Amino acid sequence: MTSTTEDAAIEGLRDALGALKDRERVAERLLDSSAKHSFDPDKELDWEAPFEPGKWFWPPELVSLYGTPMWRRMSEDQRIALSQHEAAALASLGIWFELILMQLLVRHIYDKPATSAHVRYALTEIEDECRHSKMFARLITRGDTPYYPVSAVHRNLGRLFKTISTTPGSFTATLLGEEILDWMQRLTFPDERVQTLVRGVTRIHVVEEARHVRYAREELRRQMVTAPRWSQEFTRLTSGEFARVFSVAFINPEVYTNVGLDKRRAMAEVKASPHRREVMQTGAKRLTDFLDDIGVLRGAGRRLWKSSGLLA
Ligand SMILES: [Fe+2]
Ligand SMILES: [Fe+2]
C-alpha cells in the first residue's frame, strides 16, 4: 500500500470510529432522559372521567374540513363529532406507524452489539411505542369510535416496506410518521378547548416522541453520509413514495360517512382546501427542511414529495 492510500484508510477508520462514538453519546443521553421522563398512560391518565360537553377532540383548525363550504354548513355538534372521529383515525394511523417502526427498529439492531447504548436505546424506544399503541387503542375504545385501519393496499405496501427497507429508508419513514403528527400534537396538548383525556394522551406522546425524533434524525444524518450511493438514491425515491402514501392515508375517509357526511364530496372539499394544504405543509416543514439539508430531497424523490402536497 502506498502511504497516501494508507493515510486515506486511517482517516476512514478514524471517521468511522468518531461516528460510532457520537452515536453512543447521543444514545446515552436519550437513555438518561428516558429514565427521567417516561409515563405509564394507564396510571397517569384518568380514563374513567366523563368527556366534557362542548369540548373538542382535536383542535378545530386541524380537522380536515375546517374552513370549507361543507364545514360552514355543519352544526357545532357535528363538527365536534368529526373532530372525535378524526382523532380516532389519527390514533389508528399512529398504531399502524408504530407497528411498522417497531419492526424496523428490531431489524436495525438485529446484528449490532446488544450491550451498546445505541441498541439499548432502540429497545427503550420499542417499549415506548408499545405503551403508545396501547394508549391510542384505549383512547379509541374509550370514545366508542371505530378503529380506522388504513386501506388494504397501504397495509400491504407497509408490509413490503417494513420487510425490505434499508436503514436510511427506515429512518426517513420514521420521521415522516412521527414529525407531522407530533406537530399537530404539540398544538393539541396545551389547547384548553380540547378534552382533558386527549390533552393527556398527546402530552405523553409529545414528551416521549421528542427522543425518537432525535434518535432517528441523528442516525439518518450519519447514514446519508456513510450509506452506499444506491442506498442514498433508494432512500430519496422510497421516502418520496412514502410521502405520497402518507398524505393519502392521513385521514380515513370513513370518518365522513360516520358523522353523516357525503364521503366523496367531503374528500373533494378537503383536497381543494387551501387551509388544509397549508396545515399539512406547515406540519411537514420542520421535516422537509431537515431532509433537504441532509440531501434526501433531490431529483425524482423531490418531485414525488411535491406531488404528495407536503412540500411547497
Ligand atoms: Fe409513539
Ligand atoms: Fe415514536
PDB file of C-alpha atoms and ligand atoms in Angstrom:
ATOM      1  CA  MET A   1       0.000   0.000   0.000  1.00  0.00           C
ATOM      2  CA  THR A   2       1.381   3.464  -0.798  1.00  0.00           C
ATOM      3  CA  SER A   3       1.437   5.951   2.042  1.00  0.00           C
ATOM      4  CA  THR A   4      -1.401   8.023   0.530  1.00  0.00           C
ATOM      5  CA  THR A   5      -3.815   5.087   0.406  1.00  0.00           C
ATOM      6  CA  GLU A   6      -2.670   4.131   3.919  1.00  0.00           C
ATOM      7  CA  ASP A   7      -3.410   7.670   5.114  1.00  0.00           C
ATOM      8  CA  ALA A   8      -6.829   7.573   3.468  1.00  0.00           C
ATOM      9  CA  ALA A   9      -7.604   4.210   5.088  1.00  0.00           C
ATOM     10  CA  ILE A  10      -6.548   5.502   8.516  1.00  0.00           C
ATOM     11  CA  GLU A  11      -8.623   8.627   8.038  1.00  0.00           C
ATOM     12  CA  GLY A  12     -11.625   6.499   7.025  1.00  0.00           C
ATOM     13  CA  LEU A  13     -11.231   4.372  10.141  1.00  0.00           C
ATOM     14  CA  ARG A  14     -10.944   7.460  12.309  1.00  0.00           C
ATOM     15  CA  ASP A  15     -14.175   8.863  10.805  1.00  0.00           C
ATOM     16  CA  ALA A  16     -15.985   5.560  11.379  1.00  0.00           C
ATOM     17  CA  LEU A  17     -14.791   5.455  14.996  1.00  0.00           C
ATOM     18  CA  GLY A  18     -15.825   9.079  15.504  1.00  0.00           C
ATOM     19  CA  ALA A  19     -19.305   8.311  14.152  1.00  0.00           C
ATOM     20  CA  LEU A  20     -19.638   5.309  16.475  1.00  0.00           C
ATOM     21  CA  LYS A  21     -18.604   7.383  19.492  1.00  0.00           C
ATOM     22  CA  ASP A  22     -21.027  10.112  18.515  1.00  0.00           C
ATOM     23  CA  ARG A  23     -23.795   7.516  18.119  1.00  0.00           C
ATOM     24  CA  GLU A  24     -23.104   6.153  21.617  1.00  0.00           C
ATOM     25  CA  ARG A  25     -23.045   9.625  23.157  1.00  0.00           C
ATOM     26  CA  VAL A  26     -26.452  10.507  21.688  1.00  0.00           C
ATOM     27  CA  ALA A  27     -27.927   7.176  22.837  1.00  0.00           C
ATOM     28  CA  GLU A  28     -26.573   7.602  26.396  1.00  0.00           C
ATOM     29  CA  ARG A  29     -28.242  10.998  26.656  1.00  0.00           C
ATOM     30  CA  LEU A  30     -31.532   9.591  25.337  1.00  0.00           C
ATOM     31  CA  LEU A  31     -31.371   6.707  27.826  1.00  0.00           C
ATOM     32  CA  ASP A  32     -30.866   9.220  30.663  1.00  0.00           C
ATOM     33  CA  SER A  33     -33.829  11.268  29.544  1.00  0.00           C
ATOM     34  CA  SER A  34     -35.985   8.104  29.156  1.00  0.00           C
ATOM     35  CA  ALA A  35     -35.162   7.120  32.748  1.00  0.00           C
ATOM     36  CA  LYS A  36     -36.363  10.538  33.955  1.00  0.00           C
ATOM     37  CA  HIS A  37     -39.359  11.232  31.719  1.00  0.00           C
ATOM     38  CA  SER A  38     -41.346   8.136  30.802  1.00  0.00           C
ATOM     39  CA  PHE A  39     -45.026   7.657  31.535  1.00  0.00           C
ATOM     40  CA  ASP A  40     -47.411   4.805  32.114  1.00  0.00           C
ATOM     41  CA  PRO A  41     -50.603   6.072  30.447  1.00  0.00           C
ATOM     42  CA  ASP A  42     -52.772   3.515  32.291  1.00  0.00           C
ATOM     43  CA  LYS A  43     -51.787   5.078  35.626  1.00  0.00           C
ATOM     44  CA  GLU A  44     -51.061   8.629  34.521  1.00  0.00           C
ATOM     45  CA  LEU A  45     -54.430   9.451  32.913  1.00  0.00           C
ATOM     46  CA  ASP A  46     -57.974   9.396  34.294  1.00  0.00           C
ATOM     47  CA  TRP A  47     -59.676   7.040  31.851  1.00  0.00           C
ATOM     48  CA  GLU A  48     -62.985   6.965  33.730  1.00  0.00           C
ATOM     49  CA  ALA A  49     -63.682  10.724  33.787  1.00  0.00           C
ATOM     50  CA  PRO A  50     -66.668  11.640  31.571  1.00  0.00           C
ATOM     51  CA  PHE A  51     -65.992  13.668  28.423  1.00  0.00           C
ATOM     52  CA  GLU A  52     -66.632  17.398  28.870  1.00  0.00           C
ATOM     53  CA  PRO A  53     -69.657  18.664  26.881  1.00  0.00           C
ATOM     54  CA  GLY A  54     -68.821  21.178  24.149  1.00  0.00           C
ATOM     55  CA  LYS A  55     -65.107  20.363  24.115  1.00  0.00           C
ATOM     56  CA  TRP A  56     -63.217  19.262  21.006  1.00  0.00           C
ATOM     57  CA  PHE A  57     -61.345  16.002  20.497  1.00  0.00           C
ATOM     58  CA  TRP A  58     -58.853  17.683  18.165  1.00  0.00           C
ATOM     59  CA  PRO A  59     -58.278  21.428  17.656  1.00  0.00           C
ATOM     60  CA  PRO A  60     -60.879  22.534  15.068  1.00  0.00           C
ATOM     61  CA  GLU A  61     -58.268  24.204  12.810  1.00  0.00           C
ATOM     62  CA  LEU A  62     -56.561  20.810  12.453  1.00  0.00           C
ATOM     63  CA  VAL A  63     -59.764  18.987  11.466  1.00  0.00           C
ATOM     64  CA  SER A  64     -59.583  18.186   7.735  1.00  0.00           C
ATOM     65  CA  LEU A  65     -62.763  20.004   6.663  1.00  0.00           C
ATOM     66  CA  TYR A  66     -62.088  23.180   8.655  1.00  0.00           C
ATOM     67  CA  GLY A  67     -62.893  26.323   6.684  1.00  0.00           C
ATOM     68  CA  THR A  68     -64.529  24.524   3.710  1.00  0.00           C
ATOM     69  CA  PRO A  69     -68.091  25.266   2.486  1.00  0.00           C
ATOM     70  CA  MET A  70     -69.179  21.923   3.984  1.00  0.00           C
ATOM     71  CA  TRP A  71     -67.727  22.905   7.377  1.00  0.00           C
ATOM     72  CA  ARG A  72     -69.696  26.153   7.326  1.00  0.00           C
ATOM     73  CA  ARG A  73     -72.931  24.191   6.844  1.00  0.00           C
ATOM     74  CA  MET A  74     -72.220  21.731   9.675  1.00  0.00           C
ATOM     75  CA  SER A  75     -73.652  22.171  13.174  1.00  0.00           C
ATOM     76  CA  GLU A  76     -71.243  22.640  16.094  1.00  0.00           C
ATOM     77  CA  ASP A  77     -72.139  19.149  17.374  1.00  0.00           C
ATOM     78  CA  GLN A  78     -71.373  17.591  14.009  1.00  0.00           C
ATOM     79  CA  ARG A  79     -68.036  19.417  13.833  1.00  0.00           C
ATOM     80  CA  ILE A  80     -67.102  18.154  17.287  1.00  0.00           C
ATOM     81  CA  ALA A  81     -68.176  14.617  16.318  1.00  0.00           C
ATOM     82  CA  LEU A  82     -65.927  14.860  13.235  1.00  0.00           C
ATOM     83  CA  SER A  83     -63.029  16.007  15.457  1.00  0.00           C
ATOM     84  CA  GLN A  84     -63.566  12.888  17.569  1.00  0.00           C
ATOM     85  CA  HIS A  85     -63.624  10.535  14.579  1.00  0.00           C
ATOM     86  CA  GLU A  86     -60.543  12.191  13.073  1.00  0.00           C
ATOM     87  CA  ALA A  87     -58.728  11.857  16.411  1.00  0.00           C
ATOM     88  CA  ALA A  88     -59.619   8.133  16.336  1.00  0.00           C
ATOM     89  CA  ALA A  89     -58.442   7.864  12.703  1.00  0.00           C
ATOM     90  CA  LEU A  90     -55.140   9.528  13.602  1.00  0.00           C
ATOM     91  CA  ALA A  91     -54.727   7.279  16.637  1.00  0.00           C
ATOM     92  CA  SER A  92     -55.318   4.283  14.332  1.00  0.00           C
ATOM     93  CA  LEU A  93     -52.764   5.642  11.860  1.00  0.00           C
ATOM     94  CA  GLY A  94     -50.378   6.131  14.796  1.00  0.00           C
ATOM     95  CA  ILE A  95     -50.730   2.461  15.752  1.00  0.00           C
ATOM     96  CA  TRP A  96     -50.053   1.389  12.144  1.00  0.00           C
ATOM     97  CA  PHE A  97     -46.892   3.519  12.060  1.00  0.00           C
ATOM     98  CA  GLU A  98     -45.714   2.322  15.425  1.00  0.00           C
ATOM     99  CA  LEU A  99     -46.102  -1.335  14.446  1.00  0.00           C
ATOM    100  CA  ILE A 100     -44.035  -0.686  11.315  1.00  0.00           C
ATOM    101  CA  LEU A 101     -41.477   1.271  13.318  1.00  0.00           C
ATOM    102  CA  MET A 102     -41.096  -1.421  15.959  1.00  0.00           C
ATOM    103  CA  GLN A 103     -40.264  -3.967  13.269  1.00  0.00           C
ATOM    104  CA  LEU A 104     -37.820  -1.567  11.584  1.00  0.00           C
ATOM    105  CA  LEU A 105     -36.076  -0.988  14.912  1.00  0.00           C
ATOM    106  CA  VAL A 106     -35.810  -4.707  15.612  1.00  0.00           C
ATOM    107  CA  ARG A 107     -34.284  -5.190  12.155  1.00  0.00           C
ATOM    108  CA  HIS A 108     -31.947  -2.232  12.696  1.00  0.00           C
ATOM    109  CA  ILE A 109     -30.422  -3.703  15.875  1.00  0.00           C
ATOM    110  CA  TYR A 110     -30.516  -7.385  14.863  1.00  0.00           C
ATOM    111  CA  ASP A 111     -26.790  -7.619  14.140  1.00  0.00           C
ATOM    112  CA  LYS A 112     -25.493  -4.908  16.483  1.00  0.00           C
ATOM    113  CA  PRO A 113     -23.974  -5.484  19.938  1.00  0.00           C
ATOM    114  CA  ALA A 114     -26.828  -5.600  22.457  1.00  0.00           C
ATOM    115  CA  THR A 115     -24.643  -4.054  25.167  1.00  0.00           C
ATOM    116  CA  SER A 116     -24.200  -0.798  23.204  1.00  0.00           C
ATOM    117  CA  ALA A 117     -26.150   2.268  24.239  1.00  0.00           C
ATOM    118  CA  HIS A 118     -27.426   2.545  20.662  1.00  0.00           C
ATOM    119  CA  VAL A 119     -29.151  -0.863  20.864  1.00  0.00           C
ATOM    120  CA  ARG A 120     -30.321  -0.336  24.446  1.00  0.00           C
ATOM    121  CA  TYR A 121     -31.954   2.910  23.378  1.00  0.00           C
ATOM    122  CA  ALA A 122     -33.677   1.220  20.408  1.00  0.00           C
ATOM    123  CA  LEU A 123     -35.122  -1.328  22.851  1.00  0.00           C
ATOM    124  CA  THR A 124     -36.287   1.522  25.092  1.00  0.00           C
ATOM    125  CA  GLU A 125     -37.963   3.177  22.125  1.00  0.00           C
ATOM    126  CA  ILE A 126     -39.755  -0.082  21.317  1.00  0.00           C
ATOM    127  CA  GLU A 127     -41.036  -0.139  24.919  1.00  0.00           C
ATOM    128  CA  ASP A 128     -42.294   3.453  24.461  1.00  0.00           C
ATOM    129  CA  GLU A 129     -44.077   2.514  21.231  1.00  0.00           C
ATOM    130  CA  CYS A 130     -45.735  -0.491  22.885  1.00  0.00           C
ATOM    131  CA  ARG A 131     -47.200   1.811  25.536  1.00  0.00           C
ATOM    132  CA  HIS A 132     -48.230   4.366  22.903  1.00  0.00           C
ATOM    133  CA  SER A 133     -50.059   1.865  20.723  1.00  0.00           C
ATOM    134  CA  LYS A 134     -51.956   0.535  23.753  1.00  0.00           C
ATOM    135  CA  MET A 135     -52.729   4.116  24.804  1.00  0.00           C
ATOM    136  CA  PHE A 136     -54.069   5.021  21.339  1.00  0.00           C
ATOM    137  CA  ALA A 137     -56.165   1.843  21.260  1.00  0.00           C
ATOM    138  CA  ARG A 138     -57.591   2.653  24.681  1.00  0.00           C
ATOM    139  CA  LEU A 139     -58.465   6.189  23.565  1.00  0.00           C
ATOM    140  CA  ILE A 140     -60.349   4.834  20.546  1.00  0.00           C
ATOM    141  CA  THR A 141     -62.247   2.341  22.722  1.00  0.00           C
ATOM    142  CA  ARG A 142     -62.994   4.939  25.392  1.00  0.00           C
ATOM    143  CA  GLY A 143     -64.589   7.241  22.792  1.00  0.00           C
ATOM    144  CA  ASP A 144     -66.762   4.477  21.314  1.00  0.00           C
ATOM    145  CA  THR A 145     -65.364   5.392  17.925  1.00  0.00           C
ATOM    146  CA  PRO A 146     -64.350   2.728  15.408  1.00  0.00           C
ATOM    147  CA  TYR A 147     -60.777   1.633  14.829  1.00  0.00           C
ATOM    148  CA  TYR A 148     -59.868   3.083  11.427  1.00  0.00           C
ATOM    149  CA  PRO A 149     -57.334   0.832   9.680  1.00  0.00           C
ATOM    150  CA  VAL A 150     -55.511   2.098   6.592  1.00  0.00           C
ATOM    151  CA  SER A 151     -56.630   0.600   3.264  1.00  0.00           C
ATOM    152  CA  ALA A 152     -55.575  -2.944   2.310  1.00  0.00           C
ATOM    153  CA  VAL A 153     -53.276  -1.518  -0.381  1.00  0.00           C
ATOM    154  CA  HIS A 154     -51.462   0.682   2.130  1.00  0.00           C
ATOM    155  CA  ARG A 155     -51.325  -2.124   4.659  1.00  0.00           C
ATOM    156  CA  ASN A 156     -49.628  -4.344   2.095  1.00  0.00           C
ATOM    157  CA  LEU A 157     -47.267  -1.574   0.995  1.00  0.00           C
ATOM    158  CA  GLY A 158     -46.351  -1.193   4.672  1.00  0.00           C
ATOM    159  CA  ARG A 159     -45.813  -4.956   4.941  1.00  0.00           C
ATOM    160  CA  LEU A 160     -43.427  -4.882   1.985  1.00  0.00           C
ATOM    161  CA  PHE A 161     -41.632  -1.752   3.193  1.00  0.00           C
ATOM    162  CA  LYS A 162     -41.005  -2.944   6.748  1.00  0.00           C
ATOM    163  CA  THR A 163     -39.530  -6.157   5.311  1.00  0.00           C
ATOM    164  CA  ILE A 164     -37.201  -4.797   2.628  1.00  0.00           C
ATOM    165  CA  SER A 165     -36.408  -1.195   3.596  1.00  0.00           C
ATOM    166  CA  THR A 166     -32.783  -0.089   4.038  1.00  0.00           C
ATOM    167  CA  THR A 167     -31.647   1.638   7.249  1.00  0.00           C
ATOM    168  CA  PRO A 168     -31.762   5.211   5.888  1.00  0.00           C
ATOM    169  CA  GLY A 169     -35.112   4.455   4.193  1.00  0.00           C
ATOM    170  CA  SER A 170     -36.462   3.218   7.517  1.00  0.00           C
ATOM    171  CA  PHE A 171     -35.389   6.298   9.426  1.00  0.00           C
ATOM    172  CA  THR A 172     -36.789   8.646   6.784  1.00  0.00           C
ATOM    173  CA  ALA A 173     -40.161   6.891   7.018  1.00  0.00           C
ATOM    174  CA  THR A 174     -39.947   7.014  10.809  1.00  0.00           C
ATOM    175  CA  LEU A 175     -39.509  10.772  10.741  1.00  0.00           C
ATOM    176  CA  LEU A 176     -42.344  11.191   8.282  1.00  0.00           C
ATOM    177  CA  GLY A 177     -44.633   9.208  10.579  1.00  0.00           C
ATOM    178  CA  GLU A 178     -43.518  10.985  13.697  1.00  0.00           C
ATOM    179  CA  GLU A 179     -42.948  14.621  12.842  1.00  0.00           C
ATOM    180  CA  ILE A 180     -46.252  15.723  11.265  1.00  0.00           C
ATOM    181  CA  LEU A 181     -48.367  14.014  13.926  1.00  0.00           C
ATOM    182  CA  ASP A 182     -46.004  15.428  16.532  1.00  0.00           C
ATOM    183  CA  TRP A 183     -46.501  18.948  15.189  1.00  0.00           C
ATOM    184  CA  MET A 184     -50.287  18.516  15.497  1.00  0.00           C
ATOM    185  CA  GLN A 185     -49.990  17.053  18.989  1.00  0.00           C
ATOM    186  CA  ARG A 186     -47.842  19.976  20.139  1.00  0.00           C
ATOM    187  CA  LEU A 187     -50.775  22.239  19.249  1.00  0.00           C
ATOM    188  CA  THR A 188     -53.289  19.874  20.874  1.00  0.00           C
ATOM    189  CA  PHE A 189     -51.986  19.267  24.400  1.00  0.00           C
ATOM    190  CA  PRO A 190     -51.889  22.935  25.542  1.00  0.00           C
ATOM    191  CA  ASP A 191     -55.291  23.729  23.932  1.00  0.00           C
ATOM    192  CA  GLU A 192     -57.951  24.339  26.586  1.00  0.00           C
ATOM    193  CA  ARG A 193     -60.770  23.843  24.093  1.00  0.00           C
ATOM    194  CA  VAL A 194     -59.752  20.174  23.852  1.00  0.00           C
ATOM    195  CA  GLN A 195     -60.921  17.239  26.055  1.00  0.00           C
ATOM    196  CA  THR A 196     -58.652  16.610  29.060  1.00  0.00           C
ATOM    197  CA  LEU A 197     -58.067  12.963  28.134  1.00  0.00           C
ATOM    198  CA  VAL A 198     -56.960  13.851  24.595  1.00  0.00           C
ATOM    199  CA  ARG A 199     -54.671  16.545  26.001  1.00  0.00           C
ATOM    200  CA  GLY A 200     -53.132  13.988  28.375  1.00  0.00           C
ATOM    201  CA  VAL A 201     -52.589  11.408  25.620  1.00  0.00           C
ATOM    202  CA  THR A 202     -50.965  13.948  23.287  1.00  0.00           C
ATOM    203  CA  ARG A 203     -48.776  15.386  26.089  1.00  0.00           C
ATOM    204  CA  ILE A 204     -47.321  11.971  26.929  1.00  0.00           C
ATOM    205  CA  HIS A 205     -46.759  11.251  23.264  1.00  0.00           C
ATOM    206  CA  VAL A 206     -45.026  14.568  22.568  1.00  0.00           C
ATOM    207  CA  VAL A 207     -42.604  14.182  25.508  1.00  0.00           C
ATOM    208  CA  GLU A 208     -41.549  10.653  24.581  1.00  0.00           C
ATOM    209  CA  GLU A 209     -41.601  11.257  20.848  1.00  0.00           C
ATOM    210  CA  ALA A 210     -39.075  14.112  21.054  1.00  0.00           C
ATOM    211  CA  ARG A 211     -36.429  11.479  21.888  1.00  0.00           C
ATOM    212  CA  HIS A 212     -37.480   9.250  18.998  1.00  0.00           C
ATOM    213  CA  VAL A 213     -37.204  12.122  16.545  1.00  0.00           C
ATOM    214  CA  ARG A 214     -33.732  12.941  17.872  1.00  0.00           C
ATOM    215  CA  TYR A 215     -32.583   9.314  17.557  1.00  0.00           C
ATOM    216  CA  ALA A 216     -33.910   8.939  14.004  1.00  0.00           C
ATOM    217  CA  ARG A 217     -32.538  12.297  12.836  1.00  0.00           C
ATOM    218  CA  GLU A 218     -29.023  11.690  14.139  1.00  0.00           C
ATOM    219  CA  GLU A 219     -28.927   8.202  12.655  1.00  0.00           C
ATOM    220  CA  LEU A 220     -30.289   9.349   9.304  1.00  0.00           C
ATOM    221  CA  ARG A 221     -27.802  12.224   9.113  1.00  0.00           C
ATOM    222  CA  ARG A 222     -24.934   9.721   9.624  1.00  0.00           C
ATOM    223  CA  GLN A 223     -26.457   7.220   7.184  1.00  0.00           C
ATOM    224  CA  MET A 224     -26.830   9.751   4.364  1.00  0.00           C
ATOM    225  CA  VAL A 225     -23.047  10.259   4.539  1.00  0.00           C
ATOM    226  CA  THR A 226     -21.932   6.651   5.013  1.00  0.00           C
ATOM    227  CA  ALA A 227     -24.536   4.584   3.081  1.00  0.00           C
ATOM    228  CA  PRO A 228     -23.648   3.433  -0.466  1.00  0.00           C
ATOM    229  CA  ARG A 229     -24.840   5.698  -3.274  1.00  0.00           C
ATOM    230  CA  TRP A 230     -27.509   3.284  -4.493  1.00  0.00           C
ATOM    231  CA  SER A 231     -28.925   3.197  -0.964  1.00  0.00           C
ATOM    232  CA  GLN A 232     -28.992   7.000  -0.720  1.00  0.00           C
ATOM    233  CA  GLU A 233     -30.795   7.167  -4.067  1.00  0.00           C
ATOM    234  CA  PHE A 234     -33.207   4.421  -2.987  1.00  0.00           C
ATOM    235  CA  THR A 235     -33.931   6.445   0.169  1.00  0.00           C
ATOM    236  CA  ARG A 236     -34.799   9.521  -1.898  1.00  0.00           C
ATOM    237  CA  LEU A 237     -37.265   7.553  -4.008  1.00  0.00           C
ATOM    238  CA  THR A 238     -38.888   5.463  -1.259  1.00  0.00           C
ATOM    239  CA  SER A 239     -39.254   8.489   1.002  1.00  0.00           C
ATOM    240  CA  GLY A 240     -40.995  10.374  -1.814  1.00  0.00           C
ATOM    241  CA  GLU A 241     -43.327   7.443  -2.396  1.00  0.00           C
ATOM    242  CA  PHE A 242     -43.933   7.113   1.328  1.00  0.00           C
ATOM    243  CA  ALA A 243     -44.809  10.830   1.500  1.00  0.00           C
ATOM    244  CA  ARG A 244     -47.432  10.231  -1.202  1.00  0.00           C
ATOM    245  CA  VAL A 245     -48.926   7.252   0.624  1.00  0.00           C
ATOM    246  CA  PHE A 246     -48.840   9.157   3.881  1.00  0.00           C
ATOM    247  CA  SER A 247     -50.691  12.186   2.551  1.00  0.00           C
ATOM    248  CA  VAL A 248     -53.481   9.953   1.172  1.00  0.00           C
ATOM    249  CA  ALA A 249     -53.671   7.627   4.206  1.00  0.00           C
ATOM    250  CA  PHE A 250     -53.630  10.522   6.661  1.00  0.00           C
ATOM    251  CA  ILE A 251     -57.388  10.628   7.264  1.00  0.00           C
ATOM    252  CA  ASN A 252     -59.529   7.544   6.695  1.00  0.00           C
ATOM    253  CA  PRO A 253     -62.491   8.785   4.557  1.00  0.00           C
ATOM    254  CA  GLU A 254     -64.939   6.609   6.516  1.00  0.00           C
ATOM    255  CA  VAL A 255     -64.868   9.331   9.211  1.00  0.00           C
ATOM    256  CA  TYR A 256     -67.070  11.486   6.968  1.00  0.00           C
ATOM    257  CA  THR A 257     -69.701   8.771   6.454  1.00  0.00           C
ATOM    258  CA  ASN A 258     -69.731   8.057  10.182  1.00  0.00           C
ATOM    259  CA  VAL A 259     -70.720  11.607  11.074  1.00  0.00           C
ATOM    260  CA  GLY A 260     -73.395  11.726   8.360  1.00  0.00           C
ATOM    261  CA  LEU A 261     -71.497  13.472   5.563  1.00  0.00           C
ATOM    262  CA  ASP A 262     -71.153  12.613   1.886  1.00  0.00           C
ATOM    263  CA  LYS A 263     -67.725  10.936   1.731  1.00  0.00           C
ATOM    264  CA  ARG A 264     -66.844  11.819  -1.886  1.00  0.00           C
ATOM    265  CA  ARG A 265     -67.884  15.400  -1.530  1.00  0.00           C
ATOM    266  CA  ALA A 266     -66.006  15.797   1.745  1.00  0.00           C
ATOM    267  CA  MET A 267     -62.836  14.335   0.224  1.00  0.00           C
ATOM    268  CA  ALA A 268     -63.108  16.691  -2.763  1.00  0.00           C
ATOM    269  CA  GLU A 269     -63.511  19.699  -0.452  1.00  0.00           C
ATOM    270  CA  VAL A 270     -60.532  18.667   1.677  1.00  0.00           C
ATOM    271  CA  LYS A 271     -58.443  18.244  -1.462  1.00  0.00           C
ATOM    272  CA  ALA A 272     -59.388  21.725  -2.687  1.00  0.00           C
ATOM    273  CA  SER A 273     -58.937  23.402   0.700  1.00  0.00           C
ATOM    274  CA  PRO A 274     -56.072  25.953   0.820  1.00  0.00           C
ATOM    275  CA  HIS A 275     -56.264  25.904   4.631  1.00  0.00           C
ATOM    276  CA  ARG A 276     -55.721  22.144   4.718  1.00  0.00           C
ATOM    277  CA  ARG A 277     -52.807  22.371   2.283  1.00  0.00           C
ATOM    278  CA  GLU A 278     -51.210  24.988   4.470  1.00  0.00           C
ATOM    279  CA  VAL A 279     -51.749  22.903   7.638  1.00  0.00           C
ATOM    280  CA  MET A 280     -50.107  19.845   6.061  1.00  0.00           C
ATOM    281  CA  GLN A 281     -47.193  21.808   4.603  1.00  0.00           C
ATOM    282  CA  THR A 282     -46.602  23.709   7.824  1.00  0.00           C
ATOM    283  CA  GLY A 283     -46.747  20.434   9.757  1.00  0.00           C
ATOM    284  CA  ALA A 284     -44.176  18.897   7.415  1.00  0.00           C
ATOM    285  CA  LYS A 285     -41.912  21.954   7.209  1.00  0.00           C
ATOM    286  CA  ARG A 286     -39.519  21.107  10.045  1.00  0.00           C
ATOM    287  CA  LEU A 287     -39.068  17.660   8.498  1.00  0.00           C
ATOM    288  CA  THR A 288     -38.720  18.759   4.860  1.00  0.00           C
ATOM    289  CA  ASP A 289     -36.175  21.444   5.868  1.00  0.00           C
ATOM    290  CA  PHE A 290     -34.140  18.772   7.644  1.00  0.00           C
ATOM    291  CA  LEU A 291     -34.401  16.246   4.795  1.00  0.00           C
ATOM    292  CA  ASP A 292     -33.395  18.933   2.316  1.00  0.00           C
ATOM    293  CA  ASP A 293     -30.392  19.781   4.476  1.00  0.00           C
ATOM    294  CA  ILE A 294     -29.078  16.197   4.548  1.00  0.00           C
ATOM    295  CA  GLY A 295     -29.697  15.593   0.823  1.00  0.00           C
ATOM    296  CA  VAL A 296     -32.828  13.420   0.780  1.00  0.00           C
ATOM    297  CA  LEU A 297     -34.962  15.831  -1.255  1.00  0.00           C
ATOM    298  CA  ARG A 298     -33.238  15.612  -4.627  1.00  0.00           C
ATOM    299  CA  GLY A 299     -34.136  14.571  -8.166  1.00  0.00           C
ATOM    300  CA  ALA A 300     -37.091  12.267  -8.762  1.00  0.00           C
ATOM    301  CA  GLY A 301     -37.588  11.899  -4.992  1.00  0.00           C
ATOM    302  CA  ARG A 302     -38.172  15.641  -4.684  1.00  0.00           C
ATOM    303  CA  ARG A 303     -40.795  15.521  -7.444  1.00  0.00           C
ATOM    304  CA  LEU A 304     -42.635  12.765  -5.541  1.00  0.00           C
ATOM    305  CA  TRP A 305     -42.532  14.868  -2.375  1.00  0.00           C
ATOM    306  CA  LYS A 306     -44.032  17.799  -4.274  1.00  0.00           C
ATOM    307  CA  SER A 307     -46.812  15.660  -5.712  1.00  0.00           C
ATOM    308  CA  SER A 308     -47.629  14.451  -2.179  1.00  0.00           C
ATOM    309  CA  GLY A 309     -48.617  18.053  -1.367  1.00  0.00           C
ATOM    310  CA  LEU A 310     -46.359  18.033   1.713  1.00  0.00           C
ATOM    311  CA  LEU A 311     -43.605  20.063   0.052  1.00  0.00           C
ATOM    312  CA  ALA A 312     -44.407  23.546  -1.263  1.00  0.00           C
TER     313      ALA A 312
HETATM  314 FE    FE B   1     -45.201   6.733  19.600  1.00  0.00          FE
HETATM  315 FE    FE B   2     -42.067   7.194  18.188  1.00  0.00          FE
END
